[in-house]
Tab-separated table of C-alpha atoms in Angstrom:
chain	number	residue	atom	x	y	z
A	1	MET	CA	114.938	68.436	176.699
A	2	GLN	CA	117.983	66.144	176.551
A	3	ILE	CA	120.525	67.356	174.007
A	4	ASN	CA	123.244	65.235	172.433
A	5	PRO	CA	125.647	67.664	170.690
A	6	ALA	CA	126.952	64.856	168.488
A	7	GLU	CA	123.547	64.613	166.825
A	8	HIS	CA	123.982	68.121	165.424
A	9	THR	CA	127.541	67.859	164.125
A	10	THR	CA	127.845	68.148	160.331
A	11	THR	CA	130.426	69.258	157.825
A	12	THR	CA	127.807	71.075	155.746
A	13	ARG	CA	126.463	74.397	156.947
A	14	THR	CA	122.686	74.493	157.319
A	15	ALA	CA	120.324	77.442	156.919
A	16	LEU	CA	116.885	77.165	158.488
A	17	VAL	CA	114.664	79.317	156.252
A	18	VAL	CA	111.402	80.116	158.024
A	19	VAL	CA	108.414	81.340	155.993
A	20	ALA	CA	105.489	82.948	157.818
A	21	HIS	CA	102.823	83.570	155.162
A	22	PRO	CA	99.717	81.472	154.419
A	23	ARG	CA	99.903	81.751	150.619
A	24	PRO	CA	102.625	79.921	148.673
A	25	ASP	CA	102.141	82.371	145.778
A	26	SER	CA	102.740	85.434	147.969
A	27	LEU	CA	105.561	87.935	147.561
A	28	THR	CA	106.807	86.804	150.983
A	29	ALA	CA	107.130	83.210	149.765
A	30	HIS	CA	108.830	84.433	146.594
A	31	ILE	CA	111.433	86.395	148.582
A	32	ALA	CA	111.981	83.348	150.804
A	33	ARG	CA	112.706	81.209	147.729
A	34	LEU	CA	115.022	83.928	146.417
A	35	ALA	CA	116.901	83.982	149.742
A	36	ALA	CA	117.104	80.169	149.764
A	37	ARG	CA	118.670	80.144	146.298
A	38	ARG	CA	121.221	82.729	147.417
A	39	LEU	CA	122.064	80.674	150.494
A	40	THR	CA	122.369	77.495	148.430
A	41	ALA	CA	124.793	79.254	146.096
A	42	ALA	CA	126.834	80.220	149.160
A	43	GLY	CA	127.155	76.552	150.123
A	44	TYR	CA	124.345	76.145	152.627
A	45	ARG	CA	121.998	73.195	152.880
A	46	ILE	CA	118.439	74.532	153.162
A	47	ASP	CA	115.946	73.346	155.756
A	48	LEU	CA	112.732	75.081	154.630
A	49	LEU	CA	110.233	75.594	157.436
A	50	ASP	CA	106.915	76.837	156.045
A	51	LEU	CA	104.987	77.407	159.271
A	52	HIS	CA	101.549	77.470	157.628
A	53	ALA	CA	102.176	74.550	155.257
A	54	GLU	CA	103.473	72.406	158.130
A	55	GLY	CA	100.469	73.324	160.283
A	56	PHE	CA	102.486	74.806	163.136
A	57	ASP	CA	100.246	75.807	166.034
A	58	PRO	CA	101.435	79.176	167.424
A	59	ARG	CA	99.424	78.853	170.634
A	60	MET	CA	101.395	78.190	173.792
A	61	THR	CA	100.280	74.969	175.473
A	62	VAL	CA	100.518	73.795	179.060
A	63	ALA	CA	103.167	71.293	177.946
A	64	ASP	CA	105.323	74.132	176.636
A	65	LEU	CA	104.800	76.695	179.370
A	66	PRO	CA	108.184	76.893	181.090
A	67	ASP	CA	108.628	75.074	184.378
A	68	TRP	CA	111.067	77.545	185.883
A	69	GLY	CA	112.445	74.961	188.279
A	70	ASN	CA	113.392	72.480	185.547
A	71	ARG	CA	115.485	73.611	182.581
A	72	GLU	CA	115.678	69.987	181.388
A	73	LYS	CA	111.929	69.557	181.050
A	74	THR	CA	110.408	67.660	178.143
A	75	TYR	CA	108.354	69.886	175.870
A	76	SER	CA	105.611	68.845	173.441
A	77	LEU	CA	106.696	66.652	170.520
A	78	GLU	CA	105.931	69.438	168.022
A	79	VAL	CA	108.145	71.905	169.868
A	80	GLU	CA	110.983	69.462	170.483
A	81	ASN	CA	111.091	68.687	166.752
A	82	GLN	CA	111.346	72.415	166.046
A	83	MET	CA	114.114	72.778	168.636
A	84	ARG	CA	116.146	70.075	166.900
A	85	ARG	CA	115.857	71.917	163.591
A	86	ILE	CA	117.169	75.121	165.164
A	87	LEU	CA	120.046	73.247	166.810
A	88	ALA	CA	120.973	71.667	163.481
A	89	ALA	CA	121.099	75.068	161.756
A	90	ASP	CA	124.086	77.395	161.620
A	91	ILE	CA	121.912	80.332	160.619
A	92	VAL	CA	118.209	81.159	160.747
A	93	VAL	CA	116.602	83.310	158.045
A	94	ALA	CA	112.984	84.233	158.721
A	95	VAL	CA	110.861	85.855	155.991
A	96	PHE	CA	107.540	87.377	156.970
A	97	PRO	CA	104.973	90.113	156.290
A	98	VAL	CA	104.958	92.952	158.813
A	99	TYR	CA	101.588	93.232	160.556
A	100	TRP	CA	100.916	96.291	162.737
A	101	VAL	CA	104.658	97.021	163.019
A	102	GLN	CA	105.222	93.507	164.369
A	103	VAL	CA	105.937	89.977	163.190
A	104	PRO	CA	102.784	87.977	162.332
A	105	ALA	CA	101.164	85.877	165.041
A	106	ILE	CA	102.361	82.541	163.662
A	107	LEU	CA	106.013	83.668	163.741
A	108	LYS	CA	105.606	85.218	167.197
A	109	GLY	CA	104.048	81.957	168.380
A	110	TRP	CA	106.957	79.979	166.910
A	111	ILE	CA	109.369	82.163	168.857
A	112	ASP	CA	107.287	81.963	172.045
A	113	ARG	CA	106.867	78.186	171.972
A	114	VAL	CA	110.189	77.080	170.514
A	115	TRP	CA	112.734	79.682	171.650
A	116	ASN	CA	111.775	78.697	175.149
A	117	TYR	CA	113.282	78.981	178.619
A	118	GLY	CA	115.778	76.212	179.251
A	119	PHE	CA	116.336	75.742	175.532
A	120	ALA	CA	117.083	79.075	173.868
A	121	TYR	CA	117.801	81.108	176.981
A	122	GLY	CA	118.119	80.780	180.728
A	123	ARG	CA	121.529	79.083	180.713
A	124	SER	CA	125.004	80.328	181.583
A	125	LYS	CA	126.164	78.754	178.297
A	126	PRO	CA	123.372	79.388	175.756
A	127	ARG	CA	122.692	76.475	173.415
A	128	LEU	CA	122.238	78.857	170.501
A	129	ALA	CA	125.446	80.803	171.098
A	130	GLY	CA	127.368	81.366	167.874
A	131	LYS	CA	124.319	81.050	165.630
A	132	ARG	CA	123.236	83.964	163.468
A	133	ALA	CA	119.811	85.215	162.387
A	134	LEU	CA	118.451	87.393	159.590
A	135	TRP	CA	114.873	88.656	159.798
A	136	LEU	CA	113.435	89.768	156.434
A	137	GLY	CA	110.179	91.685	156.849
A	138	LEU	CA	107.971	92.830	153.964
A	139	ALA	CA	105.883	95.945	154.620
A	140	GLY	CA	103.090	97.524	152.612
A	141	ALA	CA	104.120	101.061	153.552
A	142	ALA	CA	105.767	103.081	150.802
A	143	ASP	CA	109.515	103.627	151.044
A	144	ASP	CA	109.041	107.312	151.867
A	145	ASP	CA	106.396	106.757	154.549
A	146	GLY	CA	107.564	108.194	157.872
A	147	VAL	CA	106.540	105.017	159.674
A	148	VAL	CA	109.248	102.942	157.937
A	149	ASP	CA	112.052	104.045	160.264
A	150	LEU	CA	109.853	103.461	163.307
A	151	MET	CA	108.920	100.051	161.929
A	152	ARG	CA	112.569	99.123	161.468
A	153	GLN	CA	113.428	100.279	164.998
A	154	SER	CA	110.484	98.385	166.485
A	155	LEU	CA	111.387	95.117	164.735
A	156	SER	CA	115.041	95.489	165.672
A	157	MET	CA	114.122	96.057	169.310
A	158	GLN	CA	111.928	92.942	169.328
A	159	LEU	CA	114.216	90.617	167.402
A	160	ASP	CA	117.774	91.908	167.838
A	161	ASP	CA	117.653	93.482	171.297
A	162	GLY	CA	115.088	91.034	172.598
A	163	VAL	CA	115.205	87.531	171.148
A	164	ALA	CA	118.782	87.395	169.839
A	165	TYR	CA	120.304	89.167	172.847
A	166	TYR	CA	118.734	86.849	175.410
A	167	CYS	CA	119.621	83.772	173.349
A	168	GLY	CA	123.290	84.699	172.922
A	169	LEU	CA	123.265	84.795	169.120
A	170	ALA	CA	126.502	85.935	167.533
A	171	GLN	CA	124.650	88.188	165.085
A	172	SER	CA	121.084	89.262	164.411
A	173	SER	CA	119.912	91.793	161.852
A	174	VAL	CA	116.580	93.008	160.494
A	175	GLY	CA	116.176	93.619	156.776
A	176	LEU	CA	113.020	95.671	156.215
A	177	LEU	CA	111.541	95.701	152.697
A	178	PRO	CA	108.898	98.439	152.409
A	179	GLY	CA	106.950	98.959	149.208
A	180	ALA	CA	105.574	95.428	149.049
A	181	GLU	CA	102.131	96.530	147.821
A	182	GLU	CA	101.249	97.198	144.171
A	183	LYS	CA	99.440	100.348	145.317
A	184	PRO	CA	101.976	102.366	147.396
A	185	GLN	CA	100.465	103.677	150.592
A	186	ARG	CA	101.484	106.175	153.236
A	187	VAL	CA	99.885	108.105	156.064
A	188	ASP	CA	100.000	111.895	156.296
A	189	ALA	CA	100.453	114.002	159.440
A	190	ASP	CA	96.700	113.936	160.098
A	191	GLY	CA	96.476	110.153	159.933
A	192	ASN	CA	94.876	110.058	156.486
A	193	LEU	CA	95.741	107.037	154.328
A	194	LEU	CA	97.099	108.118	150.954
A	195	LEU	CA	97.142	105.634	148.082
A	196	ASP	CA	99.110	106.040	144.856
A	197	GLU	CA	97.976	104.641	141.535
A	198	THR	CA	98.386	100.878	141.173
A	199	LEU	CA	101.741	99.941	139.679
A	200	THR	CA	101.460	98.338	136.245
A	201	GLY	CA	103.646	97.391	133.311
A	202	ALA	CA	107.260	98.485	133.262
A	203	ALA	CA	106.872	100.598	136.419
A	204	ARG	CA	105.659	97.544	138.327
A	205	ASP	CA	108.470	95.367	136.953
A	206	THR	CA	111.074	97.958	137.929
A	207	HIS	CA	109.594	98.381	141.390
A	208	TYR	CA	109.662	94.684	142.241
A	209	ALA	CA	113.049	94.138	140.628
A	210	ASP	CA	114.355	96.811	142.990
A	211	LEU	CA	112.673	95.125	145.964
A	212	GLU	CA	114.222	91.781	144.991
A	213	GLY	CA	117.594	93.486	144.669
A	214	ARG	CA	117.289	94.925	148.170
A	215	ALA	CA	116.390	91.494	149.548
A	216	ILE	CA	119.434	89.947	147.870
A	217	ARG	CA	121.678	92.663	149.282
A	218	PHE	CA	120.378	91.972	152.784
A	219	VAL	CA	121.220	88.290	152.349
A	220	ASP	CA	124.632	89.054	150.839
A	221	ASP	CA	125.492	91.496	153.629
A	222	PHE	CA	124.431	88.892	156.170
A	223	LEU	CA	126.543	86.216	154.491
A	224	ALA	CA	129.529	88.571	154.581
A	225	GLY	CA	129.588	87.792	158.303
A	226	ASP	CA	130.727	84.273	157.390
A	227	ARG	CA	133.717	85.649	155.543
A	228	VAL	CA	134.580	88.108	158.328
A	229	SER	CA	134.452	85.308	160.908
A	230	ALA	CA	136.645	83.065	158.751
A	231	VAL	CA	139.241	85.821	158.336
A	232	ALA	CA	139.227	86.499	162.071
A	233	VAL	CA	139.834	82.835	162.855
A	234	THR	CA	142.656	82.661	160.297
A	235	ASP	CA	144.269	85.752	161.799
A	236	ARG	CA	144.159	84.276	165.301
A	237	VAL	CA	145.596	80.973	164.130
A	238	GLY	CA	148.395	82.746	162.238
């Protein structure tokens, strides 16, 4: 893929907000819109990438399978368009449901096909160096379910220690939001699924207001990295 850095120079910061849920009325989509509003208020231009709505195909194709002898290869048109959107973004914020302690298949396929060898990694000077990523995962497990910590560690290993590390990102963090279901669920020591009563009325409103608040705090904490970086640059200049 031939890259012209001048094509991606802009005075306005851009946030690529990636949504990985098939239903536009889902809690995942709602949290993505909430994050986008927070980013807009912080001065970012939003590039909203709804993987399902745009019909992204997560399956790796022959055209996208890395040719290890050619880092400048031309990928499929779909993937090259996605690569340009990542290059144009200063930050990437992905919002997704957690399936089986992992990202959903469509998001994993987006990473596999787009964050590809020769583009996102495999270079002495990574093209994505300096970019930052926030991964917001919504989980059905109750907040006090013992699997939550393991889920957070697993996602961090995949996304922070795996993807972000190999791509040279300046920062990558996972924000896990358990308690996404109206009927809290957990598993006991014997593997039995335990379900609480369905949340209704004021209890439901309070529960989801708290979840929204946690999502906002994840975004705000992530954005604080902008301010830290700006202060560091000012200190060096001074």
